[in-house]
Amino acid sequence: MPNVGKSTVFNSLTRAGAEAQNYPFTTIDPNLGVAVVPDERLTSLAEAVGSKKVVPATVDFVDIAGLVRGASAGEGLGNQFLAHIRECDAVAHVVRCFEDENVVHVNGGVDPAGDVETVNTELLLADLATVEKRLEWTGRAAKGGDAKLKAEAAELERLRDHLSDGAPARAYPESGVLAETLRTLITAKPTLYVANVDEESVAGGNRYSAEVEDLAAREGAGAVSLSARLESEVAELPEDEAREYMEMLGVETTGFEEFVRAAYRLLGLITFFTFNEKECRAWTLREGSTARRAAGRIHTDMERGFIGAEVGDWSDVVAAGSWARAREEAKVRLEGRDYVVEDGDVMLVRFNV
Ligand SMILES: Nc1nc2c(ncn2[C@@H]2O[C@H](COP(=O)(O)OP(=O)(O)O)[C@@H](O)[C@H]2O)c(=O)[nH]1
Ligand SMILES: [Mg+2]
């Protein structure tokens, strides 16, 4: 929805300075921003292994304009917005949970469940159109008698009914037949609801954010509460002042840290680390990836010419005080290409091209 705090959230996450203004349709072009993933492990690891600097993992954010009723039919720049959402891996759906008479609410009043439904209906309608188009094509092609196409058409009909009932594609029981179609659907994307609450409500949430949490739980989506305004204020402060301010408000982590953690869970992401003299670096990886795949995150040559990797857990390395010492303590082992990387692994890749 317009005016719920998307750009404010985006700004505090990326400090990219997207225009946050008190009227709908400020954001016509998507704003791209890179957010640094906060990770305390990285600093202590860098110290232990003696790297000069740290390079944290990053998440790319796109700040898109609000969807309004009718967007699926092209209303209010609708098609453009939908196209931008399609390109993302996941959706952070910001929901207004703050009251402020100075900030116009496009539908009159604060109503999280109503807002969510309005947006989700547009996304569902857009997906329905995609599925119907595909069904038309497949149904026609299946008339030739191809069994595979017939099965796909039948499955598409089930998916269409599922969406027509108002359920998101991500809740559709995957049978494999529609994997390709599902990849193109917006409501198939992992979704994280972001309840944007008043500064006073960050610690405990409010009745609106409770509503958002409920509906997220029903849908099997993630939810976090944060105050976009507070986040943007904190983002401007030097670190120690930010800590002090947060303590005063009774919150331990910034909303962003929680946001990133929830997004990691939702997307099934983990972090692994690499280091050399110059830098100690955090990388994002899909859970369940092999050592060879992880090496490919660093460089394609490393994936191609992968021989093996020295692997240790970050906490063991920090406890040992150096990589050499961790080796001596047998906390570093040699792993092959099929080793499944774990969150917090430190990896030194050996490769040959
Ligand atoms: N009171 C209050 N106002 C907010 C909060 N977050 C955003 N706003 C205000 O709401 C207006 C719209 O914010 P913006 O981020 O541009 O919303 P967007 O249209 O969703 O991108 C701006 O005037 C913001 O200052 C908040 O947590 N509390
Ligand atoms: Mg905006």
GROMACS .gro file of C-alpha atoms and ligand atoms in nm:
model
  382
    1MET     CA    1   0.000   0.000   0.000
    2PRO     CA    2   0.112   0.357  -0.047
    3ASN     CA    3   0.217   0.552   0.263
    4VAL     CA    4   0.279   0.260   0.494
    5GLY     CA    5   0.652   0.325   0.537
    6LYS     CA    6   0.814   0.116   0.264
    7SER     CA    7   1.061   0.383   0.157
    8THR     CA    8   1.138   0.466   0.519
    9VAL     CA    9   1.214   0.100   0.587
   10PHE     CA   10   1.416   0.082   0.269
   11ASN     CA   11   1.616   0.392   0.360
   12SER     CA   12   1.708   0.268   0.700
   13LEU     CA   13   1.807  -0.069   0.561
   14THR     CA   14   2.016   0.064   0.278
   15ARG     CA   15   2.072   0.427   0.369
   16ALA     CA   16   2.033   0.489  -0.001
   17GLY     CA   17   1.814   0.791   0.048
   18ALA     CA   18   1.501   0.688  -0.143
   19GLU     CA   19   1.249   0.966  -0.125
   20ALA     CA   20   1.016   0.919   0.171
   21GLN     CA   21   0.728   1.156   0.136
   22ASN     CA   22   0.382   1.194   0.261
   23TYR     CA   23   0.188   1.119  -0.053
   24PRO     CA   24   0.113   0.815  -0.268
   25PHE     CA   25   0.307   0.741  -0.586
   26THR     CA   26   0.631   0.909  -0.479
   27THR     CA   27   0.821   0.605  -0.587
   28ILE     CA   28   0.777   0.564  -0.956
   29ASP     CA   29   1.102   0.393  -1.043
   30PRO     CA   30   1.223   0.111  -0.827
   31ASN     CA   31   1.498   0.214  -0.595
   32LEU     CA   32   1.779  -0.030  -0.565
   33GLY     CA   33   1.981  -0.055  -0.249
   34VAL     CA   34   2.236  -0.280  -0.093
   35ALA     CA   35   2.203  -0.355   0.277
   36VAL     CA   36   2.488  -0.487   0.485
   37VAL     CA   37   2.399  -0.795   0.688
   38PRO     CA   38   2.494  -0.736   1.050
   39ASP     CA   39   2.695  -1.031   1.182
   40GLU     CA   40   2.891  -1.010   1.505
   41ARG     CA   41   3.073  -1.335   1.426
   42LEU     CA   42   3.256  -1.171   1.140
   43THR     CA   43   3.439  -0.914   1.353
   44SER     CA   44   3.567  -1.162   1.609
   45LEU     CA   45   3.664  -1.407   1.336
   46ALA     CA   46   3.860  -1.137   1.149
   47GLU     CA   47   4.046  -1.057   1.469
   48ALA     CA   48   4.136  -1.422   1.528
   49VAL     CA   49   4.261  -1.492   1.177
   50GLY     CA   50   4.434  -1.155   1.145
   51SER     CA   51   4.251  -1.010   0.845
   52LYS     CA   52   4.291  -0.637   0.796
   53LYS     CA   53   3.929  -0.568   0.714
   54VAL     CA   54   3.586  -0.726   0.716
   55VAL     CA   55   3.352  -0.756   0.421
   56PRO     CA   56   3.001  -0.838   0.537
   57ALA     CA   57   2.741  -1.021   0.333
   58THR     CA   58   2.484  -0.804   0.159
   59VAL     CA   59   2.120  -0.819   0.058
   60ASP     CA   60   1.986  -0.629  -0.241
   61PHE     CA   61   1.662  -0.447  -0.180
   62VAL     CA   62   1.423  -0.296  -0.430
   63ASP     CA   63   1.188  -0.029  -0.304
   64ILE     CA   64   0.880  -0.045  -0.519
   65ALA     CA   65   0.582   0.184  -0.514
   66GLY     CA   66   0.262   0.082  -0.341
   67LEU     CA   67   0.002  -0.133  -0.508
   68VAL     CA   68  -0.349  -0.003  -0.506
   69ARG     CA   69  -0.679  -0.169  -0.580
   70GLY     CA   70  -0.695  -0.237  -0.952
   71ALA     CA   71  -0.320  -0.275  -0.996
   72SER     CA   72  -0.362  -0.615  -1.158
   73ALA     CA   73  -0.569  -0.438  -1.422
   74GLY     CA   74  -0.298  -0.177  -1.474
   75GLU     CA   75  -0.439   0.082  -1.231
   76GLY     CA   76  -0.188   0.324  -1.068
   77LEU     CA   77   0.118   0.201  -1.256
   78GLY     CA   78   0.004  -0.149  -1.169
   79ASN     CA   79   0.172  -0.352  -1.437
   80GLN     CA   80   0.506  -0.190  -1.379
   81PHE     CA   81   0.490  -0.265  -1.007
   82LEU     CA   82   0.401  -0.624  -1.070
   83ALA     CA   83   0.691  -0.661  -1.312
   84HIS     CA   84   0.929  -0.536  -1.044
   85ILE     CA   85   0.797  -0.778  -0.785
   86ARG     CA   86   0.836  -1.067  -1.028
   87GLU     CA   87   1.211  -1.012  -1.043
   88CYS     CA   88   1.266  -1.050  -0.670
   89ASP     CA   89   1.346  -1.366  -0.470
   90ALA     CA   90   1.124  -1.271  -0.181
   91VAL     CA   91   0.876  -1.006  -0.082
   92ALA     CA   92   0.885  -0.791   0.230
   93HIS     CA   93   0.527  -0.676   0.262
   94VAL     CA   94   0.523  -0.361   0.477
   95VAL     CA   95   0.196  -0.311   0.663
   96ARG     CA   96   0.097   0.012   0.832
   97CYS     CA   97   0.049  -0.047   1.203
   98PHE     CA   98   0.103   0.309   1.322
   99GLU     CA   99  -0.151   0.581   1.376
  100ASP     CA  100  -0.060   0.928   1.261
  101GLU     CA  101  -0.320   1.177   1.145
  102ASN     CA  102  -0.055   1.362   0.951
  103VAL     CA  103   0.010   1.065   0.727
  104VAL     CA  104  -0.269   1.002   0.481
  105HIS     CA  105  -0.405   0.649   0.472
  106VAL     CA  106  -0.532   0.581   0.121
  107ASN     CA  107  -0.829   0.378   0.243
  108GLY     CA  108  -0.924   0.599   0.535
  109GLY     CA  109  -0.794   0.431   0.849
  110VAL     CA  110  -0.536   0.194   0.993
  111ASP     CA  111  -0.653  -0.153   0.898
  112PRO     CA  112  -0.371  -0.408   0.864
  113ALA     CA  113  -0.584  -0.709   0.768
  114GLY     CA  114  -0.782  -0.502   0.516
  115ASP     CA  115  -0.463  -0.357   0.365
  116VAL     CA  116  -0.301  -0.696   0.336
  117GLU     CA  117  -0.610  -0.835   0.171
  118THR     CA  118  -0.624  -0.551  -0.080
  119VAL     CA  119  -0.262  -0.604  -0.182
  120ASN     CA  120  -0.281  -0.982  -0.183
  121THR     CA  121  -0.596  -0.977  -0.392
  122GLU     CA  122  -0.415  -0.778  -0.659
  123LEU     CA  123  -0.121  -1.018  -0.651
  124LEU     CA  124  -0.356  -1.317  -0.669
  125LEU     CA  125  -0.543  -1.166  -0.964
  126ALA     CA  126  -0.215  -1.111  -1.145
  127ASP     CA  127  -0.116  -1.473  -1.080
  128LEU     CA  128  -0.457  -1.597  -1.187
  129ALA     CA  129  -0.416  -1.418  -1.516
  130THR     CA  130  -0.077  -1.586  -1.565
  131VAL     CA  131  -0.217  -1.929  -1.483
  132GLU     CA  132  -0.520  -1.884  -1.702
  133LYS     CA  133  -0.307  -1.783  -1.997
  134ARG     CA  134  -0.088  -2.084  -1.945
  135LEU     CA  135  -0.389  -2.309  -1.903
  136GLU     CA  136  -0.540  -2.187  -2.226
  137TRP     CA  137  -0.221  -2.265  -2.412
  138THR     CA  138  -0.166  -2.603  -2.246
  139GLY     CA  139  -0.530  -2.703  -2.282
  140ARG     CA  140  -0.518  -2.632  -2.653
  141ALA     CA  141  -0.188  -2.815  -2.697
  142ALA     CA  142  -0.315  -3.112  -2.493
  143LYS     CA  143  -0.591  -3.170  -2.749
  144GLY     CA  144  -0.317  -3.335  -2.957
  145GLY     CA  145  -0.334  -3.622  -2.707
  146ASP     CA  146   0.000  -3.570  -2.531
  147ALA     CA  147  -0.035  -3.731  -2.186
  148LYS     CA  148   0.217  -3.500  -2.023
  149LEU     CA  149   0.040  -3.188  -2.143
  150LYS     CA  150  -0.294  -3.331  -2.028
  151ALA     CA  151  -0.157  -3.392  -1.682
  152GLU     CA  152  -0.017  -3.039  -1.676
  153ALA     CA  153  -0.351  -2.891  -1.783
  154ALA     CA  154  -0.532  -3.082  -1.508
  155GLU     CA  155  -0.279  -2.962  -1.254
  156LEU     CA  156  -0.309  -2.604  -1.380
  157GLU     CA  157  -0.683  -2.623  -1.327
  158ARG     CA  158  -0.627  -2.726  -0.967
  159LEU     CA  159  -0.384  -2.438  -0.920
  160ARG     CA  160  -0.635  -2.197  -1.073
  161ASP     CA  161  -0.903  -2.312  -0.829
  162HIS     CA  162  -0.660  -2.284  -0.542
  163LEU     CA  163  -0.583  -1.923  -0.635
  164SER     CA  164  -0.950  -1.844  -0.698
  165ASP     CA  165  -1.020  -1.951  -0.340
  166GLY     CA  166  -0.788  -1.673  -0.229
  167ALA     CA  167  -0.492  -1.887  -0.127
  168PRO     CA  168  -0.139  -1.785  -0.230
  169ALA     CA  169   0.057  -2.007  -0.468
  170ARG     CA  170   0.318  -2.065  -0.198
  171ALA     CA  171   0.057  -2.265  -0.009
  172TYR     CA  172  -0.006  -2.488  -0.311
  173PRO     CA  173   0.112  -2.845  -0.259
  174GLU     CA  174   0.392  -2.877  -0.513
  175SER     CA  175   0.371  -3.180  -0.734
  176GLY     CA  176   0.669  -3.101  -0.952
  177VAL     CA  177   0.462  -3.074  -1.271
  178LEU     CA  178   0.413  -2.700  -1.223
  179ALA     CA  179   0.755  -2.611  -1.087
  180GLU     CA  180   0.824  -2.385  -1.383
  181THR     CA  181   0.488  -2.209  -1.366
  182LEU     CA  182   0.513  -2.161  -0.991
  183ARG     CA  183   0.847  -1.990  -1.035
  184THR     CA  184   0.679  -1.716  -1.234
  185LEU     CA  185   0.403  -1.649  -0.980
  186ILE     CA  186   0.424  -1.359  -0.739
  187THR     CA  187   0.230  -1.525  -0.459
  188ALA     CA  188   0.469  -1.821  -0.476
  189LYS     CA  189   0.750  -1.603  -0.342
  190PRO     CA  190   0.845  -1.632   0.022
  191THR     CA  191   0.684  -1.340   0.200
  192LEU     CA  192   0.781  -1.159   0.513
  193TYR     CA  193   0.524  -0.926   0.664
  194VAL     CA  194   0.678  -0.619   0.819
  195ALA     CA  195   0.448  -0.461   1.075
  196ASN     CA  196   0.548  -0.096   1.085
  197VAL     CA  197   0.455   0.020   1.437
  198ASP     CA  198   0.492   0.345   1.635
  199GLU     CA  199   0.817   0.410   1.819
  200GLU     CA  200   0.633   0.343   2.147
  201SER     CA  201   0.529  -0.003   2.034
  202VAL     CA  202   0.862  -0.146   1.918
  203ALA     CA  203   0.928  -0.337   2.237
  204GLY     CA  204   0.594  -0.514   2.273
  205GLY     CA  205   0.411  -0.454   1.946
  206ASN     CA  206   0.053  -0.328   1.936
  207ARG     CA  207  -0.291  -0.464   1.849
  208TYR     CA  208  -0.228  -0.399   1.480
  209SER     CA  209   0.099  -0.586   1.468
  210ALA     CA  210  -0.069  -0.873   1.654
  211GLU     CA  211  -0.319  -0.885   1.371
  212VAL     CA  212  -0.035  -0.904   1.119
  213GLU     CA  213   0.136  -1.182   1.313
  214ASP     CA  214  -0.188  -1.380   1.319
  215LEU     CA  215  -0.248  -1.358   0.950
  216ALA     CA  216   0.115  -1.437   0.871
  217ALA     CA  217   0.095  -1.748   1.088
  218ARG     CA  218  -0.223  -1.860   0.914
  219GLU     CA  219  -0.049  -1.823   0.576
  220GLY     CA  220   0.277  -1.981   0.677
  221ALA     CA  221   0.459  -1.653   0.609
  222GLY     CA  222   0.711  -1.478   0.832
  223ALA     CA  223   0.644  -1.160   1.031
  224VAL     CA  224   0.853  -0.900   1.209
  225SER     CA  225   0.757  -0.580   1.387
  226LEU     CA  226   0.966  -0.270   1.360
  227SER     CA  227   0.927   0.104   1.360
  228ALA     CA  228   1.044   0.242   1.031
  229ARG     CA  229   1.071   0.588   1.177
  230LEU     CA  230   1.282   0.466   1.467
  231GLU     CA  231   1.499   0.261   1.234
  232SER     CA  232   1.564   0.559   1.013
  233GLU     CA  233   1.658   0.769   1.317
  234VAL     CA  234   1.889   0.499   1.451
  235ALA     CA  235   2.049   0.457   1.109
  236GLU     CA  236   2.161   0.821   1.124
  237LEU     CA  237   2.330   0.790   1.464
  238PRO     CA  238   2.685   0.683   1.543
  239GLU     CA  239   2.688   0.326   1.674
  240ASP     CA  240   2.731   0.397   2.046
  241GLU     CA  241   2.459   0.661   2.047
  242ALA     CA  242   2.231   0.425   1.858
  243ARG     CA  243   2.286   0.157   2.127
  244GLU     CA  244   2.209   0.406   2.403
  245TYR     CA  245   1.894   0.523   2.231
  246MET     CA  246   1.774   0.168   2.183
  247GLU     CA  247   1.842   0.080   2.545
  248MET     CA  248   1.632   0.378   2.644
  249LEU     CA  249   1.346   0.239   2.435
  250GLY     CA  250   1.392  -0.108   2.579
  251VAL     CA  251   1.490  -0.286   2.256
  252GLU     CA  252   1.794  -0.507   2.217
  253THR     CA  253   1.842  -0.538   1.846
  254THR     CA  254   1.746  -0.303   1.569
  255GLY     CA  255   1.443  -0.405   1.369
  256PHE     CA  256   1.678  -0.450   1.080
  257GLU     CA  257   1.875  -0.724   1.253
  258GLU     CA  258   1.553  -0.911   1.322
  259PHE     CA  259   1.436  -0.843   0.972
  260VAL     CA  260   1.752  -0.992   0.821
  261ARG     CA  261   1.738  -1.292   1.050
  262ALA     CA  262   1.375  -1.357   0.958
  263ALA     CA  263   1.454  -1.315   0.589
  264TYR     CA  264   1.740  -1.563   0.618
  265ARG     CA  265   1.508  -1.818   0.780
  266LEU     CA  266   1.240  -1.758   0.523
  267LEU     CA  267   1.471  -1.795   0.226
  268GLY     CA  268   1.661  -2.085   0.379
  269LEU     CA  269   1.989  -1.895   0.376
  270ILE     CA  270   2.305  -1.950   0.576
  271THR     CA  271   2.634  -1.764   0.610
  272PHE     CA  272   2.983  -1.897   0.561
  273PHE     CA  273   3.313  -1.717   0.598
  274THR     CA  274   3.639  -1.693   0.409
  275PHE     CA  275   3.956  -1.506   0.498
  276ASN     CA  276   4.301  -1.404   0.389
  277GLU     CA  277   4.545  -1.144   0.516
  278LYS     CA  278   4.356  -0.868   0.346
  279GLU     CA  279   3.998  -0.944   0.434
  280CYS     CA  280   3.762  -1.165   0.625
  281ARG     CA  281   3.440  -1.206   0.440
  282ALA     CA  282   3.085  -1.332   0.495
  283TRP     CA  283   2.893  -1.498   0.213
  284THR     CA  284   2.529  -1.586   0.177
  285LEU     CA  285   2.442  -1.936   0.065
  286ARG     CA  286   2.131  -2.148   0.026
  287GLU     CA  287   2.095  -2.403   0.299
  288GLY     CA  288   2.191  -2.751   0.182
  289SER     CA  289   2.453  -2.627  -0.067
  290THR     CA  290   2.772  -2.823  -0.116
  291ALA     CA  291   3.126  -2.700  -0.057
  292ARG     CA  292   3.177  -2.687  -0.431
  293ARG     CA  293   2.870  -2.469  -0.478
  294ALA     CA  294   2.988  -2.245  -0.195
  295ALA     CA  295   3.322  -2.208  -0.371
  296GLY     CA  296   3.127  -2.094  -0.677
  297ARG     CA  297   2.983  -1.807  -0.474
  298ILE     CA  298   3.338  -1.680  -0.435
  299HIS     CA  299   3.453  -1.738  -0.791
  300THR     CA  300   3.338  -1.958  -1.080
  301ASP     CA  301   3.699  -2.078  -1.123
  302MET     CA  302   3.691  -2.208  -0.768
  303GLU     CA  303   3.380  -2.411  -0.842
  304ARG     CA  304   3.519  -2.546  -1.168
  305GLY     CA  305   3.858  -2.638  -1.033
  306PHE     CA  306   3.743  -2.733  -0.684
  307ILE     CA  307   3.974  -2.983  -0.512
  308GLY     CA  308   3.879  -2.959  -0.147
  309ALA     CA  309   3.824  -2.719   0.140
  310GLU     CA  310   3.963  -2.675   0.486
  311VAL     CA  311   3.664  -2.619   0.709
  312GLY     CA  312   3.627  -2.510   1.069
  313ASP     CA  313   3.346  -2.365   1.276
  314TRP     CA  314   3.385  -1.991   1.335
  315SER     CA  315   3.350  -2.027   1.714
  316ASP     CA  316   3.627  -2.290   1.729
  317VAL     CA  317   3.856  -2.065   1.530
  318VAL     CA  318   3.780  -1.769   1.754
  319ALA     CA  319   3.833  -1.983   2.065
  320ALA     CA  320   4.163  -2.114   1.928
  321GLY     CA  321   4.275  -1.759   1.853
  322SER     CA  322   4.415  -1.833   1.509
  323TRP     CA  323   4.363  -2.061   1.211
  324ALA     CA  324   4.699  -2.235   1.269
  325ARG     CA  325   4.608  -2.300   1.630
  326ALA     CA  326   4.264  -2.428   1.533
  327ARG     CA  327   4.438  -2.667   1.295
  328GLU     CA  328   4.668  -2.788   1.573
  329GLU     CA  329   4.365  -2.847   1.793
  330ALA     CA  330   4.213  -3.058   1.515
  331LYS     CA  331   3.928  -2.811   1.479
  332VAL     CA  332   3.993  -2.780   1.107
  333ARG     CA  333   3.910  -3.067   0.877
  334LEU     CA  334   3.945  -3.136   0.509
  335GLU     CA  335   3.617  -3.171   0.321
  336GLY     CA  336   3.539  -3.278  -0.034
  337ARG     CA  337   3.312  -3.134  -0.301
  338ASP     CA  338   2.990  -3.287  -0.168
  339TYR     CA  339   3.028  -3.167   0.189
  340VAL     CA  340   2.713  -2.978   0.290
  341VAL     CA  341   2.815  -2.639   0.422
  342GLU     CA  342   2.681  -2.536   0.762
  343ASP     CA  343   2.596  -2.193   0.892
  344GLY     CA  344   2.906  -2.043   1.052
  345ASP     CA  345   3.159  -2.254   0.863
  346VAL     CA  346   3.492  -2.095   0.782
  347MET     CA  347   3.623  -2.226   0.452
  348LEU     CA  348   3.957  -2.217   0.276
  349VAL     CA  349   3.903  -2.350  -0.074
  350ARG     CA  350   4.174  -2.536  -0.266
  351PHE     CA  351   4.128  -2.526  -0.637
  352ASN     CA  352   4.314  -2.573  -0.957
  353VAL     CA  353   4.229  -2.429  -1.298
  354LIG     N1  354   0.440   0.817   1.264
  354LIG     C1  355   0.505   0.741   1.178
  354LIG     N2  356   0.516   0.782   1.050
  354LIG     C2  357   0.582   0.704   0.963
  354LIG     C3  358   0.640   0.578   1.001
  354LIG     N3  359   0.696   0.522   0.892
  354LIG     C4  360   0.673   0.609   0.791
  354LIG     N4  361   0.607   0.718   0.834
  354LIG     C5  362   0.567   0.834   0.754
  354LIG     O1  363   0.473   0.794   0.656
  354LIG     C6  364   0.493   0.868   0.535
  354LIG     C7  365   0.510   0.773   0.420
  354LIG     O2  366   0.630   0.699   0.437
  354LIG     P1  367   0.702   0.629   0.314
  354LIG     O3  368   0.816   0.551   0.369
  354LIG     O4  369   0.730   0.727   0.207
  354LIG     O5  370   0.585   0.530   0.267
  354LIG     P2  371   0.572   0.442   0.135
  354LIG     O6  372   0.473   0.512   0.048
  354LIG     O7  373   0.515   0.313   0.184
  354LIG     O8  374   0.705   0.426   0.073
  354LIG     C8  375   0.614   0.956   0.559
  354LIG     O9  376   0.568   1.085   0.594
  354LIG     C9  377   0.684   0.889   0.675
  354LIG    O10  378   0.757   0.981   0.753
  354LIG    C10  379   0.628   0.538   1.139
  354LIG    O11  380   0.677   0.431   1.180
  354LIG     N5  381   0.559   0.624   1.221
  355MG      MG  382   0.773   0.482  -0.119
   0.00000   0.00000   0.00000
